[in-house]
Short mmCIF file of C-alpha atoms in Angstrom, two decimals:
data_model
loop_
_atom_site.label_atom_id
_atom_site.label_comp_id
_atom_site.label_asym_id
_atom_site.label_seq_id
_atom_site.Cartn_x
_atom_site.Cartn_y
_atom_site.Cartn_z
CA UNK A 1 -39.30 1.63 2.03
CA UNK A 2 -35.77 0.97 1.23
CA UNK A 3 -33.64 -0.54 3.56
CA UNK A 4 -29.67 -0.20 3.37
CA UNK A 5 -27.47 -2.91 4.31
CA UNK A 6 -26.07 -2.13 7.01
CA UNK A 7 -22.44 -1.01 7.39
CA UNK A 8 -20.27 -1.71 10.19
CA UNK A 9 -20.18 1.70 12.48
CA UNK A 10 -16.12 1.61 12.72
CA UNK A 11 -13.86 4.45 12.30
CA UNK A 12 -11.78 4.16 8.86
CA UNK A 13 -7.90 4.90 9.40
CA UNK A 14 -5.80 6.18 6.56
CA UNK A 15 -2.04 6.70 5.96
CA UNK A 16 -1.34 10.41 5.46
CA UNK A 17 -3.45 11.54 2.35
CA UNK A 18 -4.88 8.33 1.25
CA UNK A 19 -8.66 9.34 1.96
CA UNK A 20 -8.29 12.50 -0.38
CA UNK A 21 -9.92 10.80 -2.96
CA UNK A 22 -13.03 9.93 -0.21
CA UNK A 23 -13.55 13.49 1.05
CA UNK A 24 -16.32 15.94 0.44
CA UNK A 25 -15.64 19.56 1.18
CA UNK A 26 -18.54 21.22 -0.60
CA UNK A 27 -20.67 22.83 2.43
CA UNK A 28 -23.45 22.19 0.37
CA UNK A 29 -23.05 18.64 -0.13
CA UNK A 30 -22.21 17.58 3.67
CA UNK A 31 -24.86 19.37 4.11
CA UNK A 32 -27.45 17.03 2.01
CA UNK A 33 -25.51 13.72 2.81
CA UNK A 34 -26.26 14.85 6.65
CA UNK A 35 -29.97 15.46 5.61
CA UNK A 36 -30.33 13.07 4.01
CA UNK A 37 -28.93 10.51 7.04
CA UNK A 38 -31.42 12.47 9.71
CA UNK A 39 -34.23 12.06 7.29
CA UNK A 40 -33.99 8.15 7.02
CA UNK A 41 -33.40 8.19 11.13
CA UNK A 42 -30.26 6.42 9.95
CA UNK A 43 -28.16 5.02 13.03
CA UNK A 44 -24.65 6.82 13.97
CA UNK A 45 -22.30 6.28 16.10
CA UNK A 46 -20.17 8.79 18.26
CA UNK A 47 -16.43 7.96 19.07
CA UNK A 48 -14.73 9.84 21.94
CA UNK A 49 -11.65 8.75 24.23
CA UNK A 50 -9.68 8.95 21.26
CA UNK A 51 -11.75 6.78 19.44
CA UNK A 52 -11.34 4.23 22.15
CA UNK A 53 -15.06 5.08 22.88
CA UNK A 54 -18.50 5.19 21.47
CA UNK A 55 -22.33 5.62 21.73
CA UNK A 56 -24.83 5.03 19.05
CA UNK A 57 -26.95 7.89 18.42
CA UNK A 58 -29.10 9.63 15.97
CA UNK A 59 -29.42 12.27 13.86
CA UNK A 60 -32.41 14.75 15.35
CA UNK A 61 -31.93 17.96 12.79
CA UNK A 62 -29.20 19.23 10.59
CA UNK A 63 -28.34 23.05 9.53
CA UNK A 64 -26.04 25.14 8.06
CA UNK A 65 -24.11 25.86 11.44
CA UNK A 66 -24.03 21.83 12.39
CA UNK A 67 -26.05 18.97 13.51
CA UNK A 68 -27.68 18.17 17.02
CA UNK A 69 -27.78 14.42 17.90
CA UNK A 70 -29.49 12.64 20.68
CA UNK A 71 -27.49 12.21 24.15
CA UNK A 72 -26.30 8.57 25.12
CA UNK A 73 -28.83 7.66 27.94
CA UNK A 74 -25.78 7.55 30.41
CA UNK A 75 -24.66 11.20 32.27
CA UNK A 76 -21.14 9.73 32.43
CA UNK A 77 -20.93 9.25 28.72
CA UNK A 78 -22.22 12.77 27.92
CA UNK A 79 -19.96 14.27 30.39
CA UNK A 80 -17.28 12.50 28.23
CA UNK A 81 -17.99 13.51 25.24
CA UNK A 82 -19.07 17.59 26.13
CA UNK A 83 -15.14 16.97 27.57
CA UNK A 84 -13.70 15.83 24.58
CA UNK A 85 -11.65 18.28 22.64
CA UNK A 86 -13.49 15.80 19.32
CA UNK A 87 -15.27 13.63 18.42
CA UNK A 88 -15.85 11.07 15.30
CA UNK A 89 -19.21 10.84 13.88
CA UNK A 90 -19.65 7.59 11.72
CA UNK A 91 -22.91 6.54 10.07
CA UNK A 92 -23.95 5.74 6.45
CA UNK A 93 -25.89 7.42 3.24
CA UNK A 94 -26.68 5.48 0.04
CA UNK A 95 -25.08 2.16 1.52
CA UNK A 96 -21.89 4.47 1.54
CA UNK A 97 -19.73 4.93 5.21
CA UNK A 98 -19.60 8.44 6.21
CA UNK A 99 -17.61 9.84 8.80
CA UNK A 100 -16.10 13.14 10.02
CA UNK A 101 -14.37 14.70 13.19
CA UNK A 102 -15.99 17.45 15.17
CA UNK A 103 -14.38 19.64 17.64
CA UNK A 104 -16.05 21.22 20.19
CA UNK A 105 -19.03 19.21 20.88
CA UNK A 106 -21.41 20.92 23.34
CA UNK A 107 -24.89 20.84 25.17
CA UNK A 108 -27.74 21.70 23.72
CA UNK A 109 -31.32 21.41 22.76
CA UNK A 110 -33.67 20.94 19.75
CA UNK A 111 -37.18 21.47 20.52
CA UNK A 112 -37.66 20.11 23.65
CA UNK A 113 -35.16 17.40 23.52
CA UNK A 114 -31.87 17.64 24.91
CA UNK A 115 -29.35 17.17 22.81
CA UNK A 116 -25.62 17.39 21.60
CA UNK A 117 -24.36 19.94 18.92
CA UNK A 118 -21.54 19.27 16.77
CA UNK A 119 -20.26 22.28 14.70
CA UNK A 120 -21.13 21.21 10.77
CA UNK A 121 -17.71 20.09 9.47
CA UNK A 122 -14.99 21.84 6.67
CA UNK A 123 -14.66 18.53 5.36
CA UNK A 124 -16.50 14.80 5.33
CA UNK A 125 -15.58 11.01 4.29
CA UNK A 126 -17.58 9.00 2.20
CA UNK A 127 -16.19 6.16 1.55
CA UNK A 128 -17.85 3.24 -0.47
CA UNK A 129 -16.32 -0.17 -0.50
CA UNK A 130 -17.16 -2.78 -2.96
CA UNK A 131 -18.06 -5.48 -0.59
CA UNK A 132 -20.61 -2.82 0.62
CA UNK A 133 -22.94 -2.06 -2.33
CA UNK A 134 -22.85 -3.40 -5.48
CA UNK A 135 -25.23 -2.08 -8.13
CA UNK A 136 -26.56 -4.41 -11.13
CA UNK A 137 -26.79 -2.64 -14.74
CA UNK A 138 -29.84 -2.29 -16.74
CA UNK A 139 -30.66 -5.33 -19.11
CA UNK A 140 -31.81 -3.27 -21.93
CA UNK A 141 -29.52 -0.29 -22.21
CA UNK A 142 -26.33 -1.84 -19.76
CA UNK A 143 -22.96 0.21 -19.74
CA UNK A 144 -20.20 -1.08 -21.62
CA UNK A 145 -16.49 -0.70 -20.81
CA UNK A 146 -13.89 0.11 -23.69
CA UNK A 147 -10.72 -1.69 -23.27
CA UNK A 148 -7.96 -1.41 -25.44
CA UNK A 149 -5.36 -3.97 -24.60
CA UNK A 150 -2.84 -2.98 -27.00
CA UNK A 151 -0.89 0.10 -24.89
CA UNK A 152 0.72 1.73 -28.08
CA UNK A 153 -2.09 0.81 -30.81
CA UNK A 154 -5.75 2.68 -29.25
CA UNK A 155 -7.31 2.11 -32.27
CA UNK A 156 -7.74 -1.46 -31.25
CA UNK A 157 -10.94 -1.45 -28.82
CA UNK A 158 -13.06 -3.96 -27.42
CA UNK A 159 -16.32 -3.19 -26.05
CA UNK A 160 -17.43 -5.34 -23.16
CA UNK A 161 -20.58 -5.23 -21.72
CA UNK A 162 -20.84 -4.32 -17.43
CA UNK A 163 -22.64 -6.61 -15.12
CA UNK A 164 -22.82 -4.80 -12.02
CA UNK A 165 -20.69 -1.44 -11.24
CA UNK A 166 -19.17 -0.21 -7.73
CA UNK A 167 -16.77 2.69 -6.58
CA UNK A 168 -14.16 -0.19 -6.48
CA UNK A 169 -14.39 -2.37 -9.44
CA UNK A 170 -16.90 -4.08 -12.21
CA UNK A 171 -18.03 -7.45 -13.20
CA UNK A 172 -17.59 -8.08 -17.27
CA UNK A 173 -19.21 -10.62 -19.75
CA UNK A 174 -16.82 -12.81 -20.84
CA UNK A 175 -16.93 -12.63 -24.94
CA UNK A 176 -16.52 -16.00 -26.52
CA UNK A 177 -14.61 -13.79 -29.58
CA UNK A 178 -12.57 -11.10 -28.68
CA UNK A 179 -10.14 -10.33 -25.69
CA UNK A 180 -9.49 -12.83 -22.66
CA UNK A 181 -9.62 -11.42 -19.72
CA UNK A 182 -7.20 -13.16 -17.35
CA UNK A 183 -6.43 -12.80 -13.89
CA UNK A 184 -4.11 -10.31 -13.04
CA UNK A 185 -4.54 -8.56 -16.29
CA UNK A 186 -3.94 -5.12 -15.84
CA UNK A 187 -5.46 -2.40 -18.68
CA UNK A 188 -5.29 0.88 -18.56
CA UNK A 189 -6.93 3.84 -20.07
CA UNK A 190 -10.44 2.28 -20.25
CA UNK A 191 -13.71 3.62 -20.78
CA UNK A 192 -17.13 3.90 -19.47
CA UNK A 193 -19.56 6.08 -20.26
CA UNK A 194 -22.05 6.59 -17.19
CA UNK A 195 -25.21 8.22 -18.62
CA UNK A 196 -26.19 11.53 -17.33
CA UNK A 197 -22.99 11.99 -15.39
CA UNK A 198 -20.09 11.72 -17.44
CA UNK A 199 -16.94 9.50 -19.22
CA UNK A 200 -14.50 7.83 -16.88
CA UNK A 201 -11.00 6.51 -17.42
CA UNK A 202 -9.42 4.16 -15.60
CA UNK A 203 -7.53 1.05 -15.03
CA UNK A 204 -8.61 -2.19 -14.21
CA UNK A 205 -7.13 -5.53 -12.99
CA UNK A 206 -8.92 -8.58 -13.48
CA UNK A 207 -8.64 -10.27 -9.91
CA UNK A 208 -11.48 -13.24 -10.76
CA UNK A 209 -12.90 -15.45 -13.42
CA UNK A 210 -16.49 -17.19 -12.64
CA UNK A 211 -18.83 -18.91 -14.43
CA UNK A 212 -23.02 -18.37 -14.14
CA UNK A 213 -25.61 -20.19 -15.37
CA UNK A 214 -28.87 -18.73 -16.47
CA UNK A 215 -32.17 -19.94 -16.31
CA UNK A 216 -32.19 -21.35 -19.53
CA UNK A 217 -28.84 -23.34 -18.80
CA UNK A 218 -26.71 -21.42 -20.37
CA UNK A 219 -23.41 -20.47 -18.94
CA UNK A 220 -21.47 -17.65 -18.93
CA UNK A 221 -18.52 -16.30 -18.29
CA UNK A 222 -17.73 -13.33 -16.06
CA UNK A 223 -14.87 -11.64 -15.02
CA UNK A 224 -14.76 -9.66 -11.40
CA UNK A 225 -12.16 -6.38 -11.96
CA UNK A 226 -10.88 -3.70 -9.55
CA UNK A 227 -10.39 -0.11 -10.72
CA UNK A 228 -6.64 0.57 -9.82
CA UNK A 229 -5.53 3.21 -7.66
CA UNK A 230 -9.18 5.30 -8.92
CA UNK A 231 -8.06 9.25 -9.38
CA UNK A 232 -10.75 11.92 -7.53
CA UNK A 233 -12.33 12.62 -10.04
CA UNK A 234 -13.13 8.89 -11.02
CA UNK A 235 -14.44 8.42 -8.02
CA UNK A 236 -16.71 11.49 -7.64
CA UNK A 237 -18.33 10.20 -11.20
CA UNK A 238 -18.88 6.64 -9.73
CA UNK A 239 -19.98 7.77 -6.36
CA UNK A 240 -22.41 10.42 -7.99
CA UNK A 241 -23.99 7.47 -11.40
CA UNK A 242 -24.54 4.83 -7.98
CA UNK A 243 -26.38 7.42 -5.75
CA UNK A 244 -28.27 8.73 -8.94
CA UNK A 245 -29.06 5.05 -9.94
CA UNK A 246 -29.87 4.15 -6.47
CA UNK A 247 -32.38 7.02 -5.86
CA UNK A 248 -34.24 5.86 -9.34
CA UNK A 249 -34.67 2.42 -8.09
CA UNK A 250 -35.79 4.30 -4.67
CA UNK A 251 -38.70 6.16 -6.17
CA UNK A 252 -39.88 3.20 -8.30
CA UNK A 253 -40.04 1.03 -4.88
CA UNK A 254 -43.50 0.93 -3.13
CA UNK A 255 -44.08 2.27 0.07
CA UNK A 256 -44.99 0.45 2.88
#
């Protein structure tokens, strides 16, 4: 079975309209990500007291009104949070943070369990960092990244091949011919083609240089970049080529 890293269980604050690029609205979708979480009895957390608060809980079932989660094992906490006008639920999916405020939390039970039911939200966060997840491109067929480092001449292209790939940022093979990446570099417009989902373009800042050695000895040269200020739609294609990519290496795992 595959085991996520785990991800701290803290509420994420944003300045007015920076997590638009994070949110999900499709009912749909919140409604797999929250499946997905109950199915994998991933651990949640429930803020009340104005997030000054919180229990860990669990996801018990999930449907298209809302979600019922297990009851802290305290009254007094319960009694809290069927007071509160909302609530923050924050867990994770995919090695991803997602989080989203309910109102009107109430009593309630699944089965025979009691339980609390949270009303399935308009909108969810899902927010992943790079220091979170980091996924390592194929060997054989890895993705490439097309910079072109002359602004006003885009003929002039240089492929580079991608080490590993996040929502925030990439790791590139330094090229003994060819462009020098150094830090604080900024490029813009470059491409990546992520197969089965789509062509991105973005800009990148080179924030690192490193060097690896192989097995054999031989040392490389990589070069650690951050995608800069990522539109929504760059990050829906990122978030969607890691989960696909992530759910292949999934089903190829053994079970235990």
């Amino acid at each position: 079975m595959v085991k996520e890293k785990e991800i701290p269980l803290k509420i994420e604050v944003f300045s007015n309209g920076e997590d638009s690029d994070y949110l999900i609205h499709s009912k749909t979708e919140i409604q797999n990500i929250l499946q997905a979480i109950c199915g994998r009895s991933t651990r949640a957390a429930l803020y009340y007291d104005e997030g000054n608060r919180f229990v860990l809980t669990m996801l018990i079932a999930v449907s298209e009104e809302g979600i019922w989660v297990d009851p802290p094992s305290s009254q007094l906490d319960s009694l809290h949070i069927l007071e509160s006008k909302k609530v923050v639920f924050v867990s994770s999916h995919n090695h991803a943070k997602v989080q989203f405020v309910a109102t009107a939390p109430s009593q309630a039970t699944y089965g025979k369990h009691d339980a609390i039911f949270l009303p399935l939200p308009l909108k969810l966060l899902r927010l992943q960092r790079r220091d979170y997840y980091r996924l390592a491109t194929g060997a054989i067929r890895p993705l490439k990244c097309v910079i072109k480092p002359v602004p006003d001449q885009e003929h002039i292209k240089h492929e580079m091949t991608i080490m590993d790939i996040s929502v925030g940022g990439i790791s590139l093979v330094c090229q003994e011919t060819g462009i020098e990446l150094t830090p604080g570099n900024i490029y813009p417009n470059c491409e990546i083609e992520l197969p089965e989902i789509g062509t991105l373009t973005a800009t990148i800042q080179v924030k690192n240089t490193f060097e690896v050695t192989t097995r054999t000895g031989k040392v490389n040269r990589r070069a650690g970049c951050v995608f800069v200020k990522p539109d929504g739609k760059t990050t829906m294609l990122l978030q969607r080529y890691v989960a696909q990519m992530q759910r292949q290496a999934a089903a190829l795992t053994p079970k235990e």
